[in-house]
CSV table of C-alpha atoms and ligand atoms in Angstrom, one decimal:
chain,number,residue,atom,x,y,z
A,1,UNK,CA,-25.1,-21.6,18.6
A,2,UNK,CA,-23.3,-24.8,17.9
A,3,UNK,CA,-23.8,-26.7,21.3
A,4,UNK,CA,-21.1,-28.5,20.8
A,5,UNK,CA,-18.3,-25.8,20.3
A,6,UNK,CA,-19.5,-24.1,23.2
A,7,UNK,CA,-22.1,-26.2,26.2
A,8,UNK,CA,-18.6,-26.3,27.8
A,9,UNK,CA,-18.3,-22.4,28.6
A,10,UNK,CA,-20.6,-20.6,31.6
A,11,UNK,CA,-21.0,-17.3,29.1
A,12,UNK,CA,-22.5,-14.2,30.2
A,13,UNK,CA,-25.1,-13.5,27.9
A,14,UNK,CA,-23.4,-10.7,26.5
A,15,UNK,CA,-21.0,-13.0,24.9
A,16,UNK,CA,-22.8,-15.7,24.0
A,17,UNK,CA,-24.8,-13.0,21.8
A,18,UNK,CA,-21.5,-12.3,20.1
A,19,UNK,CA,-20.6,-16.0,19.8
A,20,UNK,CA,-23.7,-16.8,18.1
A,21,UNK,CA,-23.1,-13.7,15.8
A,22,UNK,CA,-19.6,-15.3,14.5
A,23,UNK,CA,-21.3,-18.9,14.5
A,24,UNK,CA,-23.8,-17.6,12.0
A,25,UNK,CA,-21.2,-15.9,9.8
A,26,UNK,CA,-22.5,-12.2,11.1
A,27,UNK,CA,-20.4,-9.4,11.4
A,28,UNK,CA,-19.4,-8.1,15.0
A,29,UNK,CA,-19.8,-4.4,16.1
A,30,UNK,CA,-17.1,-1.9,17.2
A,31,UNK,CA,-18.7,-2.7,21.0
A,32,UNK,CA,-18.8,-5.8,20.6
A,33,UNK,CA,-14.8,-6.4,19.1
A,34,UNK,CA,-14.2,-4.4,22.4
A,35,UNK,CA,-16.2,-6.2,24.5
A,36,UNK,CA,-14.3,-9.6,23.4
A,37,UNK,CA,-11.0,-8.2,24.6
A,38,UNK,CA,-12.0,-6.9,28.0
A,39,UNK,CA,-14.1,-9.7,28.8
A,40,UNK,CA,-13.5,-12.5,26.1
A,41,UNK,CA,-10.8,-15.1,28.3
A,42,UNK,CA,-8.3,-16.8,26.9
A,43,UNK,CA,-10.2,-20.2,25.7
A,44,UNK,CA,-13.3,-19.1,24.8
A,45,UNK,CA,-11.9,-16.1,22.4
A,46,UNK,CA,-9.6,-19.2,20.9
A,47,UNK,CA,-12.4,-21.4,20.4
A,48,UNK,CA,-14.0,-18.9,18.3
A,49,UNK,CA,-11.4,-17.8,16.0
A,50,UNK,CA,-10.3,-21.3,15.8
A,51,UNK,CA,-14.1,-21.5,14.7
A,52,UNK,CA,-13.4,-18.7,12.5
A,53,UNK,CA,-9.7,-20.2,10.8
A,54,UNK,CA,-11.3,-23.4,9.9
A,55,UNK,CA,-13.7,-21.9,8.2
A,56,UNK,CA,-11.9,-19.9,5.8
A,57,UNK,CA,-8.8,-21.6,5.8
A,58,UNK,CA,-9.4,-25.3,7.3
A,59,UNK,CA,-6.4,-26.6,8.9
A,60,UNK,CA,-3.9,-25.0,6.1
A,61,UNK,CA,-1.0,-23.4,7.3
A,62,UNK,CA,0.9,-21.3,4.9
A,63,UNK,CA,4.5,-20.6,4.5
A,64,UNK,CA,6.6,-19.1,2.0
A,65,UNK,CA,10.4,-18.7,1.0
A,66,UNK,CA,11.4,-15.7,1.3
A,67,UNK,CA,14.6,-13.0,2.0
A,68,UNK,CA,14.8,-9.7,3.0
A,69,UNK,CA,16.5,-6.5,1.6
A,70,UNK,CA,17.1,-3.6,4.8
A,71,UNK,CA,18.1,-1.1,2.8
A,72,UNK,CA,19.3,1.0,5.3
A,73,UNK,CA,18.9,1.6,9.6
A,74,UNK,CA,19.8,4.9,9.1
A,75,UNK,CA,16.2,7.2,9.3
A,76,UNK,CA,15.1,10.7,8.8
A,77,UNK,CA,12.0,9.6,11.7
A,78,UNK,CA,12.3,8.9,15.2
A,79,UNK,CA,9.7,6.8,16.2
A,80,UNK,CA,9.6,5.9,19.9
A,81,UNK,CA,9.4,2.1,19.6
A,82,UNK,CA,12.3,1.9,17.0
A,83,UNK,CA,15.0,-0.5,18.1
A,84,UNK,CA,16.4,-0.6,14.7
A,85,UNK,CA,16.9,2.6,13.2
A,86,UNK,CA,19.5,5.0,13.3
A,87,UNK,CA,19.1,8.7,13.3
A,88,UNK,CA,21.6,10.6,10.4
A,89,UNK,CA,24.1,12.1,13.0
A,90,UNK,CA,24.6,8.7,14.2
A,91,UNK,CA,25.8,7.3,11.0
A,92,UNK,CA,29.4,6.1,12.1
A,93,UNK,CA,28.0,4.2,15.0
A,94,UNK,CA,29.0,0.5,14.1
A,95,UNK,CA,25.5,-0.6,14.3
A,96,UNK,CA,24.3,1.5,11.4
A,97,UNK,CA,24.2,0.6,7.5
A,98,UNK,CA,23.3,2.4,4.3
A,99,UNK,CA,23.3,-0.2,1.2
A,100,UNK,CA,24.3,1.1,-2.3
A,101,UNK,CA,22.8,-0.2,-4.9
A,102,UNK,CA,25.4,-2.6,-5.9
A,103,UNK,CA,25.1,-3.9,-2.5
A,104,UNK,CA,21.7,-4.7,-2.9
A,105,UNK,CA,21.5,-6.5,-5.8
A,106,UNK,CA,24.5,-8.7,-4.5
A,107,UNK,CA,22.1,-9.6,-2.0
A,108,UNK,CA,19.5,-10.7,-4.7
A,109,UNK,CA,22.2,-12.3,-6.6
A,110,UNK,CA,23.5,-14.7,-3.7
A,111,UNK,CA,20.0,-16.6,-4.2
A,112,UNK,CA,20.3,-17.3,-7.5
A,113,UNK,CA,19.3,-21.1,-7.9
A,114,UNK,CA,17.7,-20.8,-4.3
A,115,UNK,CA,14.1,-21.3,-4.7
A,116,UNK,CA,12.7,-18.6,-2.9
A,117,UNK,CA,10.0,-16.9,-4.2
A,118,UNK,CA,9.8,-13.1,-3.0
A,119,UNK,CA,12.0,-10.8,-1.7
A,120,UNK,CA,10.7,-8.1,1.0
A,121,UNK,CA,12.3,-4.7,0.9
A,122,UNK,CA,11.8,-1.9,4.0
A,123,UNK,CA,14.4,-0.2,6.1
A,124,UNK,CA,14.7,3.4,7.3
A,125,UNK,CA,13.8,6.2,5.2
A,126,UNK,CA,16.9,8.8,3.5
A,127,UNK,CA,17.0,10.9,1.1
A,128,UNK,CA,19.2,9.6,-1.0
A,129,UNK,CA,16.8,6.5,-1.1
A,130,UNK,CA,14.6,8.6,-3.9
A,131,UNK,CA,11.9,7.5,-6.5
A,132,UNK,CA,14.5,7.1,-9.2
A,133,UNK,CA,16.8,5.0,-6.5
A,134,UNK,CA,14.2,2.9,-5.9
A,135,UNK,CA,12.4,2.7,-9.4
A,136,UNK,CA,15.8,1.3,-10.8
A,137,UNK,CA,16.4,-0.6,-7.7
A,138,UNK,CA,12.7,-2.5,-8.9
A,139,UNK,CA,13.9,-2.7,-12.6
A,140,UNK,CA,17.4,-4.3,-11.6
A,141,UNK,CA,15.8,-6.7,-9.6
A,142,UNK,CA,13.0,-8.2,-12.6
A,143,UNK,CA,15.6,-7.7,-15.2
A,144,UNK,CA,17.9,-10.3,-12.8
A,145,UNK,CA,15.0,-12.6,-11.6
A,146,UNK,CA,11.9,-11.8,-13.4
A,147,UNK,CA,9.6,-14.2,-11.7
A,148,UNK,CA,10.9,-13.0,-8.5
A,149,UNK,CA,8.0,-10.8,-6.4
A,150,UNK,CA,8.8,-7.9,-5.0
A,151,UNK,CA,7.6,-7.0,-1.7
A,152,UNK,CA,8.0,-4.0,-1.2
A,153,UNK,CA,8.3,-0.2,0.9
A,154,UNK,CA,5.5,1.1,3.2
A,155,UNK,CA,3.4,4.4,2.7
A,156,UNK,CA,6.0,5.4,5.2
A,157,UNK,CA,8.6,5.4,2.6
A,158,UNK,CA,6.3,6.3,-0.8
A,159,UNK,CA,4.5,9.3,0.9
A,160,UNK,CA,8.6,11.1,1.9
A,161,UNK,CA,9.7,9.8,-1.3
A,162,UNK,CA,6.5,11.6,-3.2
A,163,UNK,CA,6.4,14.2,-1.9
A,164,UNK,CA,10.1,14.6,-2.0
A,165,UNK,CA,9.5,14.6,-6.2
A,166,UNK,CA,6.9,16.6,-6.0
A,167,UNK,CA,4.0,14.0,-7.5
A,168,UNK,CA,0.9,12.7,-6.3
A,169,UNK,CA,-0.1,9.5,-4.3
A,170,UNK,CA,-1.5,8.4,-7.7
A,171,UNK,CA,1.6,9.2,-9.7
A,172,UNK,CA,3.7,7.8,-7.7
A,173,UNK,CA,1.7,4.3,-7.0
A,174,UNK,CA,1.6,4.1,-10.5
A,175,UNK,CA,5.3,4.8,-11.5
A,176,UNK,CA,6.3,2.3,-8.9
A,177,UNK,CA,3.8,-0.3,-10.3
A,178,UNK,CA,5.8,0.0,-13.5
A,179,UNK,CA,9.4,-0.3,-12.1
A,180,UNK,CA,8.3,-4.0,-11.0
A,181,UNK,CA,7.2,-3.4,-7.4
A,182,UNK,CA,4.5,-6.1,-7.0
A,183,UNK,CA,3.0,-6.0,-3.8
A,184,UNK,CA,3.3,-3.9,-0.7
A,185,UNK,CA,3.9,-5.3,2.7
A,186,UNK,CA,1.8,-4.4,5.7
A,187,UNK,CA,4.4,-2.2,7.7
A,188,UNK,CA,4.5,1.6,8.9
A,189,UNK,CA,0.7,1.1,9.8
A,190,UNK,CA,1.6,0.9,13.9
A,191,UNK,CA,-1.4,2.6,15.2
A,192,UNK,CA,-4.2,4.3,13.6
A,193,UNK,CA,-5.5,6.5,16.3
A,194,UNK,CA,-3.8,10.1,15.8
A,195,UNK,CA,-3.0,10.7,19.4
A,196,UNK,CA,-1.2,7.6,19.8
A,197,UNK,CA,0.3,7.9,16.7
A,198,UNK,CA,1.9,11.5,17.6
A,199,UNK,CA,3.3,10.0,21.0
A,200,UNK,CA,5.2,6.6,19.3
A,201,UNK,CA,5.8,8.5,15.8
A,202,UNK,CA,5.3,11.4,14.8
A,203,UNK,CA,6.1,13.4,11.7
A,204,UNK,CA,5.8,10.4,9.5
A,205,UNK,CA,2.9,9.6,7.7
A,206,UNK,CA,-0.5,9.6,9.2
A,207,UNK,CA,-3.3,6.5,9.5
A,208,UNK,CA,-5.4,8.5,7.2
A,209,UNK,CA,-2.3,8.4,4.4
A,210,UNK,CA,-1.7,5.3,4.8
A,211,UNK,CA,-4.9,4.0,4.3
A,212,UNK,CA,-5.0,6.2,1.1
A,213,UNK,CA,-1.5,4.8,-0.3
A,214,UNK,CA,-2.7,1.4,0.0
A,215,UNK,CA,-6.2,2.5,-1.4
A,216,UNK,CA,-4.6,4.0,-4.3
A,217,UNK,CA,-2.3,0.7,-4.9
A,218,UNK,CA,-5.6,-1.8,-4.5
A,219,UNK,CA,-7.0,1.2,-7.5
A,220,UNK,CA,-4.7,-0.3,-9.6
A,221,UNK,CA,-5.4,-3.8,-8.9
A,222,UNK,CA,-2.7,-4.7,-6.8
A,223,UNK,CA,-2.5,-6.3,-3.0
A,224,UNK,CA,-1.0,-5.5,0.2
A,225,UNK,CA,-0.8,-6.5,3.8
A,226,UNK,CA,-1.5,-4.4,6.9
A,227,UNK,CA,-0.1,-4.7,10.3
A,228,UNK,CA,-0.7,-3.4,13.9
A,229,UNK,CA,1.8,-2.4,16.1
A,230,UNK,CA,-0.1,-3.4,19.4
A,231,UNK,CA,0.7,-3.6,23.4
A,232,UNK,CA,2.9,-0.7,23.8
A,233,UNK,CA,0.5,2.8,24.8
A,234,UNK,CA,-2.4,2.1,23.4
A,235,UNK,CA,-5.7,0.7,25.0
A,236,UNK,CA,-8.5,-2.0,23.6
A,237,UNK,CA,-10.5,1.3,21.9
A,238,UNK,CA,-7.3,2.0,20.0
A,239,UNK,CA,-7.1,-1.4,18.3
A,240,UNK,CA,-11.0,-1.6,17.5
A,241,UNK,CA,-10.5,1.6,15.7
A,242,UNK,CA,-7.3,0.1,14.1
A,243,UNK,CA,-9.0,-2.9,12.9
A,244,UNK,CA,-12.0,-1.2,11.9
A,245,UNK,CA,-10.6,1.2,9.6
A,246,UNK,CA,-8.8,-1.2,8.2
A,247,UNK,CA,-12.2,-3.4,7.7
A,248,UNK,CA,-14.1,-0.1,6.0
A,249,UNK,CA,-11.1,0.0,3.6
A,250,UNK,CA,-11.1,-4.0,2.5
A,251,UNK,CA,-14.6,-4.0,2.4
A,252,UNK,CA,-14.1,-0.7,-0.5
A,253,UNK,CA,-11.5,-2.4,-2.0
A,254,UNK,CA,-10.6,-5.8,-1.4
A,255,UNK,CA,-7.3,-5.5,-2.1
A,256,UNK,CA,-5.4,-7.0,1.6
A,257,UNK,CA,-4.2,-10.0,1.6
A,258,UNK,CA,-3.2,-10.6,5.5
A,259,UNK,CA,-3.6,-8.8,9.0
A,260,UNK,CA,0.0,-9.2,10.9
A,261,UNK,CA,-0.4,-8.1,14.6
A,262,UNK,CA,3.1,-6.9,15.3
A,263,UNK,CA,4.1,-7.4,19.5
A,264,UNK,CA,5.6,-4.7,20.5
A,265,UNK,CA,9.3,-5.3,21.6
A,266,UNK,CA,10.9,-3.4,24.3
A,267,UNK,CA,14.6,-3.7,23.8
A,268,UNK,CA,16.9,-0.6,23.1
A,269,UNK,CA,14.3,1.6,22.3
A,270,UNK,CA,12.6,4.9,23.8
A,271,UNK,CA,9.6,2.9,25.2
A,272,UNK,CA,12.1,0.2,27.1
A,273,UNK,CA,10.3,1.5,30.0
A,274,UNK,CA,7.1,-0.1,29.1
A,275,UNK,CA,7.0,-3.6,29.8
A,276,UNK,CA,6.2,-6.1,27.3
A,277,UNK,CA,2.7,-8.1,26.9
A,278,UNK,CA,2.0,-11.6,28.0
A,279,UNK,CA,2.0,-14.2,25.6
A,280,UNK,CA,-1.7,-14.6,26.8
A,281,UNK,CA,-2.2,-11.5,25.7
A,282,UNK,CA,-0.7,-12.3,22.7
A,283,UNK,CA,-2.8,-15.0,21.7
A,284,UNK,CA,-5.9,-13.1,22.8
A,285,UNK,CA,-5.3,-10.1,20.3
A,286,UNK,CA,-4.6,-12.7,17.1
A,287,UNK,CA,-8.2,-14.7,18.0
A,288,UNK,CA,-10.2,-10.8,18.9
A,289,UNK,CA,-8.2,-9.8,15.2
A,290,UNK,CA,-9.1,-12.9,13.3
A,291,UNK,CA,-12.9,-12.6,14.6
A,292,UNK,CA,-13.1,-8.7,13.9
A,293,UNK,CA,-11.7,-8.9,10.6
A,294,UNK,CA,-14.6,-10.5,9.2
A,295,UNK,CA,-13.4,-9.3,5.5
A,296,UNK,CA,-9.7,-10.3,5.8
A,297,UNK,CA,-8.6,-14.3,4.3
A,298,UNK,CA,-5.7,-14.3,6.5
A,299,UNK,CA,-3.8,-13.8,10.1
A,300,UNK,CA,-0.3,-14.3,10.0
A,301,UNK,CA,1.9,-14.7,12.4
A,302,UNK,CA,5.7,-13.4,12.4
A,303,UNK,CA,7.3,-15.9,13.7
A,304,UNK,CA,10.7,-14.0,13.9
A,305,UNK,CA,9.6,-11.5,16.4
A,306,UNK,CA,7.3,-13.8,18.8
A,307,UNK,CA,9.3,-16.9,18.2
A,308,UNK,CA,8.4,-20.4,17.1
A,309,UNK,CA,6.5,-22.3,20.2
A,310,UNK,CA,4.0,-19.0,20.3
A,311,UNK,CA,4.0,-19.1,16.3
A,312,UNK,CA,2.5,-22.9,16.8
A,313,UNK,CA,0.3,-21.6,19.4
A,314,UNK,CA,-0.9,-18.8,17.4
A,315,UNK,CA,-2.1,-21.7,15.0
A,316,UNK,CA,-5.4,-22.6,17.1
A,317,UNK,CA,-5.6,-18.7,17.9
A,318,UNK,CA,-6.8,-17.3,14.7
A,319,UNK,CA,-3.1,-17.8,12.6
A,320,UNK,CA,-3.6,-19.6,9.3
A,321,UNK,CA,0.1,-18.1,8.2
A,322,UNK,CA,3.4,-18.3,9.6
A,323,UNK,CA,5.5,-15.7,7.2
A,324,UNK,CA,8.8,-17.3,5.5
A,325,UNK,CA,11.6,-19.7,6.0
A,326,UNK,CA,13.5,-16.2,6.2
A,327,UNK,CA,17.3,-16.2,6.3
A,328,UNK,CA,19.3,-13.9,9.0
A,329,UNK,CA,19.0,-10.9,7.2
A,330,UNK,CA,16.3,-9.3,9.1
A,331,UNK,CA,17.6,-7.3,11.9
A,332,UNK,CA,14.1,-5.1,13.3
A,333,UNK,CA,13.4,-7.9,15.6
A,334,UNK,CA,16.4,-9.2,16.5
A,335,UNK,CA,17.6,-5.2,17.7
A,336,UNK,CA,14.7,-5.3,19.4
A,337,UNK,CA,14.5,-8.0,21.6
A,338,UNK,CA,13.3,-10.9,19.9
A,339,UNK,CA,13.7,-14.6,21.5
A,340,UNK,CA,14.4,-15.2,17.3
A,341,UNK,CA,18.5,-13.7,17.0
A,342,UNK,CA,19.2,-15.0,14.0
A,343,UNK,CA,15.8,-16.1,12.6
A,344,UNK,CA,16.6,-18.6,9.8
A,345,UNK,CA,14.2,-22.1,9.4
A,346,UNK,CA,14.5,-24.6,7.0
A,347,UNK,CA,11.5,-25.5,4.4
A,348,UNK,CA,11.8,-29.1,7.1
A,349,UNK,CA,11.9,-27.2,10.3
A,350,UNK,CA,9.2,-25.0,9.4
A,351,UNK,CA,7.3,-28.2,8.0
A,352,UNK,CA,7.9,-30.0,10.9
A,353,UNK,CA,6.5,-27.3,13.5
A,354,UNK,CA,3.4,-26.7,11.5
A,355,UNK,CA,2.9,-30.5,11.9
A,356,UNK,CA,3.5,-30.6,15.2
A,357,UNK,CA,0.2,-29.0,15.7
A,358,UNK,CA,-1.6,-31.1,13.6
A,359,UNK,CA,-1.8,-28.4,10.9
A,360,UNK,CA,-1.3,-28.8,7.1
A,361,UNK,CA,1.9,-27.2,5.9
A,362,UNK,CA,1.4,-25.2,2.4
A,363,UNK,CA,4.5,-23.5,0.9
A,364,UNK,CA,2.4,-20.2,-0.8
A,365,UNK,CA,3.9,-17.5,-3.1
A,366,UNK,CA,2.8,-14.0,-1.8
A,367,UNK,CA,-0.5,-14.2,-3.6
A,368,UNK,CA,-1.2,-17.3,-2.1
A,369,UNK,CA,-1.3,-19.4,-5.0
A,370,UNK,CA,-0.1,-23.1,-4.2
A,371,UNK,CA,3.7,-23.9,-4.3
A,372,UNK,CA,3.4,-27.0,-2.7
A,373,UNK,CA,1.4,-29.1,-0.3
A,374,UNK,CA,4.0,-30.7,2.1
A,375,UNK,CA,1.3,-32.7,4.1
A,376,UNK,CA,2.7,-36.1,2.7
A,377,UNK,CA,6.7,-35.0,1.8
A,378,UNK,CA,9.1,-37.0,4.0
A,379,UNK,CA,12.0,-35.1,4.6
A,380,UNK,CA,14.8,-38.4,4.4
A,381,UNK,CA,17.9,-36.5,5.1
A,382,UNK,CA,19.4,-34.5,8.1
A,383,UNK,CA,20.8,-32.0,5.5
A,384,UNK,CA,17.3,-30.9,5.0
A,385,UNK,CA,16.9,-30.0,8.0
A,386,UNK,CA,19.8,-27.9,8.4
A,387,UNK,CA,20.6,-27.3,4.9
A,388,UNK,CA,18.7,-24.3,3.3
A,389,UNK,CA,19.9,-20.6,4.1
A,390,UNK,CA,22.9,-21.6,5.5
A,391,UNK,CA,25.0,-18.9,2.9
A,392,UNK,CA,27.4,-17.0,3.6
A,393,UNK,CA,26.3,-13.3,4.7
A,394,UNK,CA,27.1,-10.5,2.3
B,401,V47,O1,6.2,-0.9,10.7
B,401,V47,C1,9.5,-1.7,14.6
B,401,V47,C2,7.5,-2.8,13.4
B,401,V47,C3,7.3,-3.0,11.2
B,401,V47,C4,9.4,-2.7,16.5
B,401,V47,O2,3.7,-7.6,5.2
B,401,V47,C5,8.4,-3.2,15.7
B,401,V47,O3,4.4,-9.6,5.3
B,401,V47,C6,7.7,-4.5,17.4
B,401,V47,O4,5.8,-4.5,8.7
B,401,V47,N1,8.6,-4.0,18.3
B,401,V47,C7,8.0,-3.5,9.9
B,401,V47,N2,7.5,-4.1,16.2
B,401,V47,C8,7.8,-5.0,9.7
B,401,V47,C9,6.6,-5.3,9.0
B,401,V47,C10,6.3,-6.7,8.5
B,401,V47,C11,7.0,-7.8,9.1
B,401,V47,C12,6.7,-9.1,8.6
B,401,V47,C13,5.9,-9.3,7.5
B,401,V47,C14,5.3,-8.2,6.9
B,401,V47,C15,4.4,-8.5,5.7
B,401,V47,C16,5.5,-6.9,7.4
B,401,V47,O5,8.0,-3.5,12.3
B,401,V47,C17,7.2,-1.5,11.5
B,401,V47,C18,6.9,-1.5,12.9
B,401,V47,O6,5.5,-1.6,13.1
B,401,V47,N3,8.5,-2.6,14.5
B,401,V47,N4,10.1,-1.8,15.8
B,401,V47,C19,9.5,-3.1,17.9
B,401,V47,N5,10.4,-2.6,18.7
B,402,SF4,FE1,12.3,5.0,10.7
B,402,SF4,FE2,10.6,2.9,10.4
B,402,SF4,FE3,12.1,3.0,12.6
B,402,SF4,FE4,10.1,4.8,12.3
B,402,SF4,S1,9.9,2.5,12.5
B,402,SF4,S2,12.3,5.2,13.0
B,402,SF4,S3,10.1,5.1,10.1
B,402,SF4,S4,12.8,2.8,10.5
């Protein structure tokens, strides 16, 4: 073990066996992820997946520019931790929205000379939002802005929409490859475990089908993101299995990108009752994450839903990504009781917080090619820093 990185910590031997493990590049057992969360405290779990981070990723921290469609908060599901959604009946309540598809491509027309780079797509799932909605919602959008990536829908949306027209997982993965969807964001994965799963969301699809969508979509030589909706019902075991499955799959396929722990949020939703984690806690399950997923390139960290000053902490916890400069138009975590209201940063802000931490701001596209180091770029004017995003809402 590096002396250095850890002479400083009284280990139990226990964890100094796993230490040494993830010093000499080995991969950590399903006992041993879960012994790093019961036992693993705070500084010593950071030191390793800081360990880890620099690694992989040195002291990079990406960023990319990015907005968001929500097609819709009304939803056919009912999941428990759902601050956001809608069910049908209550489509007149002021708080609820149903886009058109004219409506939607506004919104990808207002950043026309912006320089974003993707747009992400997921709301609640209708049925009027069908293959051949969103197949010509895809086509619209490369015929408008070719180079734009879409981001796009979960196996939550493609397995209703699938089986609504009657076509396999591979069919359908397909077809939508064609219409211009590009990449698939890490959403609808919550948690794995089956028992869990049936308490916080039932009736839509299953860990096993979502790990089979995004199976299929890797098949045809595209990438995705997954996520974990953690610190709500389930225990440590239920995250080891979550991050295991999820390790089996990449090491199959290799076709995710970046793990996103999701904190559960607690406002306005049927789990309000369940107090919300510590930030320690926070930062404990992106450093056991980073140093599970042995397999994965990146961590990210959504700064809209755990705000910025735990976003920078995240940064010597495991995080090597801190999502987009993201106007307003994401409402999940704002509905549900985010410190981020109207989450909107400009390319300086977000700059200027990953330097803070004496981190090396990169503005990636999705893939993670290289848009541009900003470790040298001096920002000269105040309009930069308030400048970007600030248009007006559709
Ligand atoms: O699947 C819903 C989560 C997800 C709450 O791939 C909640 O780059 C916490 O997946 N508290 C959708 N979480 C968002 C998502 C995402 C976000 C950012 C980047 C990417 C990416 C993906 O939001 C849902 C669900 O797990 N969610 N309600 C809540 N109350
Ligand atoms: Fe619908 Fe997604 Fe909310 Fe579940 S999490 S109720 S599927 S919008």
């Amino acid at each position: 073990m590096s002396p250095l990185l850890f002479e400083s910590f009284a280990l139990p031997s226990s964890l100094r066996t796993i230490a040494e493990k993830v010093l000499e590049g080995k991969r950590i057992s399903f006992e041993e992820g879960l012994h790093l969360y019961e036992e693993g405290e705070l500084s010593f779990l950071g030191a390793l997946a800081n360990f880890v981070r620099e690694k992989k990723n040195e002291h990079n921290t990406y960023f990319n520019k990015n907005f968001h469609i929500e097609p819709t908060n009304l939803c056919v599901y009912d999941c428990k931790f759902c601050s956001y959604s809608r069910l049908i009946k209550q489509r007149n309540d002021p708080n609820s929205w149903a886009y058109s598809m004219e409506e939607m491509m506004d919104i990808v027309r207002k950043y026309d000379g912006q320089p974003v780079t993707e747009v992400h797509i997921v709301g609640g799932v209708l049925p009027q939002y069908d293959l051949a909605f969103y197949t010509s919602l895809f086509r619209q959008i490369k015929e408008h802005r070719p180079e734009l990536h879409v981001k796009a829908l979960t196996p939550v949306e493609y397995h209703y929409i699938f089986k609504k027209a009657k076509i396999s997982y591979e069919e359908g993965m397909r077809l939508i490859k064609e219409a211009g969807c590009d990449s698939l964001p890490g959403g609808g994965a919550e948690i794995f475990d089956p028992e869990i799963r049936e308490q916080i969301a039932a009736d839509k699809c299953t860990g096993e089908q979502w790990l089979q969508i995004h199976e299929i979509w890797h098949q045809l030589g595209m990438r995705s993101n997954a996520t974990m909706l953690y610190g709500h019902i389930e225990q440590y075991r239920h995250r080891i299995d979550h991050l295991d499955q999820l390790r089996t799959l990449q090491d199959k396929t290799g076709g995710f990108q970046t793990f996103i722990p999701l904190k559960f949020r607690n406002q306005d939703n049927q789990m309000s009752h369940i107090p919300e984690q510590s930030v320690i806690e926070d930062l404990r399950n992106y450093a056991v994450s980073r140093i599970y997923l042995d397999n994965f390139d990146h961590v990210k960290a959504y700064w809209p839903m755990i705000g910025r000053t735990v976003a920078q902490l995240s940064l010597s916890f495991g995080v090597d990504d801190i999502d987009g400069t993201i106007d307003d138009t994401t409402k999940i975590y704002s509905m549900a009781g985010s410190e981020e209201q109207n989450p909107a940063l400009t390319t300086a802000e977000l700059v200027d917080l990953i330097r803070k931490v004496g981190r090396k701001p990169i503005e990636r596209d999705t893939l993670y090619n290289v848009v541009q180091d900003y470790t040298e770029v001096v920002f000269d004017s105040d309009k930069e820093f308030r400048g970007y995003f600030e248009l007006p809402v559709v």
